[in-house]
Short mmCIF file of N, CA and C in Angstrom, two decimals:
data_model
loop_
_atom_site.label_atom_id
_atom_site.label_comp_id
_atom_site.label_asym_id
_atom_site.label_seq_id
_atom_site.Cartn_x
_atom_site.Cartn_y
_atom_site.Cartn_z
N MET A 1 26.35 132.53 162.14
CA MET A 1 27.10 132.02 160.76
C MET A 1 26.96 131.26 160.03
N GLN A 2 27.53 131.31 159.11
CA GLN A 2 27.01 130.30 158.02
C GLN A 2 28.54 129.73 157.65
N PHE A 3 28.33 128.42 157.12
CA PHE A 3 30.12 127.69 157.07
C PHE A 3 29.48 126.58 155.85
N PHE A 4 30.00 126.45 155.41
CA PHE A 4 30.17 125.41 154.05
C PHE A 4 31.26 124.30 154.37
N ALA A 5 30.44 123.51 154.67
CA ALA A 5 31.21 122.31 154.97
C ALA A 5 31.44 121.23 153.46
N LEU A 6 32.68 120.45 153.23
CA LEU A 6 33.10 120.10 151.88
C LEU A 6 33.37 119.16 152.39
N LEU A 7 32.81 117.54 151.76
CA LEU A 7 32.93 116.01 152.53
C LEU A 7 32.42 115.37 151.25
N THR A 8 34.20 114.20 151.61
CA THR A 8 34.33 113.30 150.75
C THR A 8 34.38 111.76 151.08
N ARG A 9 33.51 111.02 150.48
CA ARG A 9 33.38 109.52 150.78
C ARG A 9 34.96 108.63 150.60
N ASN A 10 35.40 107.95 151.18
CA ASN A 10 36.58 107.45 151.51
C ASN A 10 36.57 105.98 150.79
N THR A 11 36.55 106.23 149.35
CA THR A 11 35.95 104.66 148.46
C THR A 11 37.34 104.29 148.73
N ALA A 12 38.43 105.24 148.96
CA ALA A 12 39.33 104.24 148.67
C ALA A 12 39.41 103.00 149.54
N LYS A 13 38.92 103.57 150.75
CA LYS A 13 39.15 102.21 152.02
C LYS A 13 37.98 101.16 151.80
N PHE A 14 36.89 102.22 151.58
CA PHE A 14 35.16 101.19 151.55
C PHE A 14 34.19 101.15 150.10
N SER A 15 33.62 100.01 150.36
CA SER A 15 33.29 99.78 148.50
C SER A 15 31.78 100.36 149.03
N ASP A 16 30.95 100.32 147.51
CA ASP A 16 29.55 100.30 147.73
C ASP A 16 28.64 100.20 149.23
N ALA A 17 28.35 98.75 148.88
CA ALA A 17 28.23 97.66 149.67
C ALA A 17 28.74 97.88 151.21
N ASP A 18 29.60 98.59 151.17
CA ASP A 18 29.68 99.13 152.71
C ASP A 18 29.56 100.27 153.13
N PHE A 19 29.03 101.26 151.91
CA PHE A 19 28.44 102.33 152.75
C PHE A 19 27.07 101.81 152.29
N ALA A 20 26.41 101.41 151.92
CA ALA A 20 24.71 100.95 152.44
C ALA A 20 24.45 100.56 153.21
N PRO A 21 24.48 99.76 154.09
CA PRO A 21 23.72 100.02 154.95
C PRO A 21 23.87 100.50 156.34
N LEU A 22 24.61 102.20 155.99
CA LEU A 22 25.25 103.34 156.96
C LEU A 22 24.22 104.10 156.15
N LEU A 23 23.94 104.03 155.08
CA LEU A 23 22.70 105.33 154.01
C LEU A 23 21.74 105.54 154.91
N PRO A 24 20.49 105.15 154.94
CA PRO A 24 19.33 105.22 156.08
C PRO A 24 19.61 105.95 156.79
N GLY A 25 20.65 105.87 157.46
CA GLY A 25 20.46 106.40 159.07
C GLY A 25 21.50 107.48 158.74
N GLU A 26 22.29 107.66 157.45
CA GLU A 26 23.15 108.34 157.05
C GLU A 26 21.78 109.74 157.00
N ALA A 27 21.26 109.75 156.04
CA ALA A 27 19.73 110.53 155.82
C ALA A 27 19.21 111.36 156.78
N GLU A 28 18.59 110.18 157.44
CA GLU A 28 18.02 110.40 158.84
C GLU A 28 18.40 111.43 159.92
N GLN A 29 19.85 111.26 159.83
CA GLN A 29 20.88 112.22 161.25
C GLN A 29 20.41 113.36 159.83
N ARG A 30 21.00 113.56 158.95
CA ARG A 30 21.18 114.84 157.66
C ARG A 30 19.88 115.93 158.47
N ARG A 31 18.67 114.90 157.92
CA ARG A 31 16.79 115.86 157.94
C ARG A 31 16.76 116.06 159.39
N THR A 32 17.64 115.29 160.67
CA THR A 32 17.27 116.15 161.99
C THR A 32 17.88 117.49 162.26
N LEU A 33 19.26 117.50 161.38
CA LEU A 33 20.34 118.34 161.35
C LEU A 33 19.40 119.98 160.73
N TYR A 34 18.50 119.54 159.75
CA TYR A 34 17.72 120.38 159.13
C TYR A 34 16.71 121.01 159.83
N ALA A 35 16.34 120.02 160.50
CA ALA A 35 14.45 120.45 161.37
C ALA A 35 15.15 121.02 162.07
N GLU A 36 16.41 121.37 162.80
CA GLU A 36 16.40 122.01 163.69
C GLU A 36 17.20 122.93 163.74
N GLY A 37 17.97 122.83 162.31
CA GLY A 37 18.27 124.11 161.70
C GLY A 37 19.30 124.92 161.95
N ALA A 38 20.28 124.24 161.55
CA ALA A 38 21.99 123.51 162.24
C ALA A 38 22.41 123.40 160.57
N VAL A 39 21.74 122.67 159.82
CA VAL A 39 21.93 122.52 158.08
C VAL A 39 20.82 123.36 157.78
N ARG A 40 21.23 124.10 156.82
CA ARG A 40 20.71 124.96 155.23
C ARG A 40 20.41 124.17 154.52
N GLN A 41 21.15 123.71 153.87
CA GLN A 41 21.39 122.99 152.67
C GLN A 41 22.53 121.74 152.92
N VAL A 42 21.97 120.76 151.66
CA VAL A 42 22.86 119.50 151.34
C VAL A 42 22.68 119.51 149.77
N TRP A 43 23.78 118.98 149.37
CA TRP A 43 24.21 119.30 148.25
C TRP A 43 24.61 117.65 147.82
N ASN A 44 24.81 116.93 146.89
CA ASN A 44 25.41 115.63 146.60
C ASN A 44 26.73 116.37 145.31
N ARG A 45 27.92 115.69 145.57
CA ARG A 45 29.22 116.86 144.82
C ARG A 45 28.45 115.98 143.21
N GLY A 46 29.39 116.74 142.00
CA GLY A 46 28.98 116.43 141.36
C GLY A 46 30.26 115.49 140.49
N ASP A 47 31.43 115.70 141.39
CA ASP A 47 32.91 115.66 141.12
C ASP A 47 33.46 114.12 141.26
N ILE A 48 32.78 114.43 142.79
CA ILE A 48 33.75 112.67 143.18
C ILE A 48 32.36 112.19 144.25
N PRO A 49 32.25 111.50 144.73
CA PRO A 49 31.40 110.89 145.77
C PRO A 49 31.59 111.53 146.87
N GLY A 50 30.58 112.45 147.49
CA GLY A 50 30.74 112.68 148.87
C GLY A 50 29.70 113.71 148.82
N SER A 51 29.56 114.62 149.51
CA SER A 51 28.41 115.72 149.73
C SER A 51 29.24 117.49 150.28
N GLY A 52 27.96 118.26 150.14
CA GLY A 52 28.60 119.86 150.49
C GLY A 52 27.58 120.02 151.40
N MET A 53 28.20 120.95 152.69
CA MET A 53 26.48 120.89 153.34
C MET A 53 26.86 122.00 154.03
N MET A 54 25.87 123.12 154.29
CA MET A 54 25.43 124.52 154.89
C MET A 54 25.38 124.60 155.69
N PHE A 55 25.98 125.15 156.93
CA PHE A 55 25.46 125.36 157.97
C PHE A 55 25.36 126.73 158.57
N GLU A 56 24.50 126.31 159.70
CA GLU A 56 24.39 127.79 160.52
C GLU A 56 24.86 127.44 161.52
N ALA A 57 25.97 128.16 162.30
CA ALA A 57 26.88 127.61 163.19
C ALA A 57 27.31 129.13 164.15
N ALA A 58 28.13 128.96 165.17
CA ALA A 58 28.70 130.05 165.40
C ALA A 58 30.16 129.71 165.50
N ASP A 59 30.95 128.53 165.74
CA ASP A 59 31.38 128.57 164.77
C ASP A 59 32.50 127.05 163.94
N ASP A 60 33.41 126.96 164.26
CA ASP A 60 34.08 125.72 163.35
C ASP A 60 34.00 124.19 164.64
N THR A 61 33.76 124.75 165.85
CA THR A 61 33.90 124.11 166.37
C THR A 61 32.42 123.64 166.52
N GLU A 62 31.40 124.46 166.11
CA GLU A 62 29.71 124.14 166.49
C GLU A 62 29.47 122.77 165.17
N VAL A 63 30.30 123.47 164.30
CA VAL A 63 30.10 122.61 162.85
C VAL A 63 30.99 120.38 163.04
N ARG A 64 32.12 121.39 163.40
CA ARG A 64 32.95 119.93 163.44
C ARG A 64 31.99 118.84 164.31
N GLY A 65 30.64 119.09 165.04
CA GLY A 65 30.00 118.44 166.52
C GLY A 65 29.21 118.37 165.34
N TYR A 66 28.20 119.22 165.18
CA TYR A 66 26.88 118.38 163.92
C TYR A 66 28.04 117.29 162.96
N LEU A 67 28.54 117.98 162.46
CA LEU A 67 29.65 116.62 161.71
C LEU A 67 29.46 115.15 162.68
N ALA A 68 30.02 115.43 163.54
CA ALA A 68 30.41 114.04 164.07
C ALA A 68 29.38 113.27 164.30
N THR A 69 28.13 114.07 164.15
CA THR A 69 26.57 112.58 164.72
C THR A 69 26.16 112.45 163.59
N LEU A 70 26.52 112.33 162.52
CA LEU A 70 26.43 111.90 161.30
C LEU A 70 27.05 110.59 160.95
N PRO A 71 26.36 109.55 160.89
CA PRO A 71 27.00 107.95 161.03
C PRO A 71 27.99 107.76 159.87
N LEU A 72 28.30 108.47 158.73
CA LEU A 72 29.31 108.05 157.81
C LEU A 72 31.11 108.57 158.20
N ILE A 73 30.70 109.75 158.58
CA ILE A 73 31.77 110.29 159.56
C ILE A 73 31.97 109.15 161.24
N LYS A 74 31.24 109.02 161.81
CA LYS A 74 31.15 108.15 162.93
C LYS A 74 32.05 107.05 162.36
N ALA A 75 31.73 106.55 161.14
CA ALA A 75 32.62 105.17 160.74
C ALA A 75 33.81 105.45 160.35
N GLY A 76 34.29 106.38 159.79
CA GLY A 76 35.28 106.78 159.11
C GLY A 76 35.37 106.63 157.67
N MET A 77 34.19 107.06 157.19
CA MET A 77 33.85 106.20 155.93
C MET A 77 33.18 107.73 155.20
N MET A 78 33.92 108.30 155.65
CA MET A 78 33.84 109.70 155.68
C MET A 78 34.40 111.34 155.65
N ASP A 79 35.55 112.07 155.18
CA ASP A 79 36.80 112.62 155.63
C ASP A 79 35.62 114.22 155.29
N VAL A 80 35.90 115.02 155.98
CA VAL A 80 35.56 116.30 156.08
C VAL A 80 37.12 116.30 155.46
N THR A 81 36.35 117.48 154.11
CA THR A 81 37.41 117.66 153.18
C THR A 81 37.61 119.44 153.54
N ALA A 82 37.00 120.49 154.03
CA ALA A 82 37.36 121.53 154.32
C ALA A 82 35.75 122.24 155.24
N ILE A 83 36.04 122.94 155.85
CA ILE A 83 34.93 123.56 156.69
C ILE A 83 35.34 125.49 156.79
N VAL A 84 34.12 126.17 156.00
CA VAL A 84 35.30 127.81 155.36
C VAL A 84 34.14 127.93 155.86
N PRO A 85 34.59 129.28 156.84
CA PRO A 85 33.33 130.50 156.65
C PRO A 85 32.69 131.38 155.94
N LEU A 86 32.15 131.35 155.72
CA LEU A 86 31.19 132.24 155.22
C LEU A 86 30.35 133.59 155.89
N ASN A 87 31.17 134.80 154.43
CA ASN A 87 30.63 136.09 154.92
C ASN A 87 29.60 137.22 154.20
N PRO A 88 28.48 137.36 154.28
CA PRO A 88 27.99 138.10 153.20
C PRO A 88 28.82 139.18 152.25
N TYR A 89 27.74 138.63 150.92
CA TYR A 89 28.54 139.42 149.69
C TYR A 89 28.12 140.90 150.35
N PRO A 90 29.04 141.47 149.65
CA PRO A 90 28.13 143.16 149.74
C PRO A 90 28.15 143.67 148.38
N GLY A 91 27.82 143.22 147.22
CA GLY A 91 27.13 143.60 145.90
C GLY A 91 25.90 143.47 145.97
N PHE A 92 25.08 142.96 146.99
CA PHE A 92 23.53 143.27 146.86
C PHE A 92 23.41 144.05 147.48
N GLY A 93 24.00 144.71 148.34
CA GLY A 93 23.37 146.00 149.47
C GLY A 93 23.37 146.73 148.81
N PRO A 94 22.26 147.75 150.04
CA PRO A 94 21.90 149.14 148.82
C PRO A 94 22.72 149.83 148.00
N LYS A 95 22.80 150.34 147.07
CA LYS A 95 23.73 151.50 146.40
C LYS A 95 24.03 152.39 147.12
N ARG A 96 24.66 153.24 146.73
CA ARG A 96 24.92 154.13 147.39
C ARG A 96 25.52 155.36 146.40
#
């Protein structure tokens, strides 16, 4: 099943300088999750600092486990705004 996770950087408590040392490790862990097949896609948010991540997982708990491996989440610098389970869109299926 696919899930969309919406993440927000905690800019109220942390500055860009605080984030900077963790960003290489964050990128590396996201690449690892992608290589393992857990993450399908990653986007930077266009509205506020943060990102959106598409996961392939059995359930919400598995997604939260993957997110817990991210350095910014571990440091309390990134908040999980939402985890949304996704269902296939039936409008592109075969016509009857």
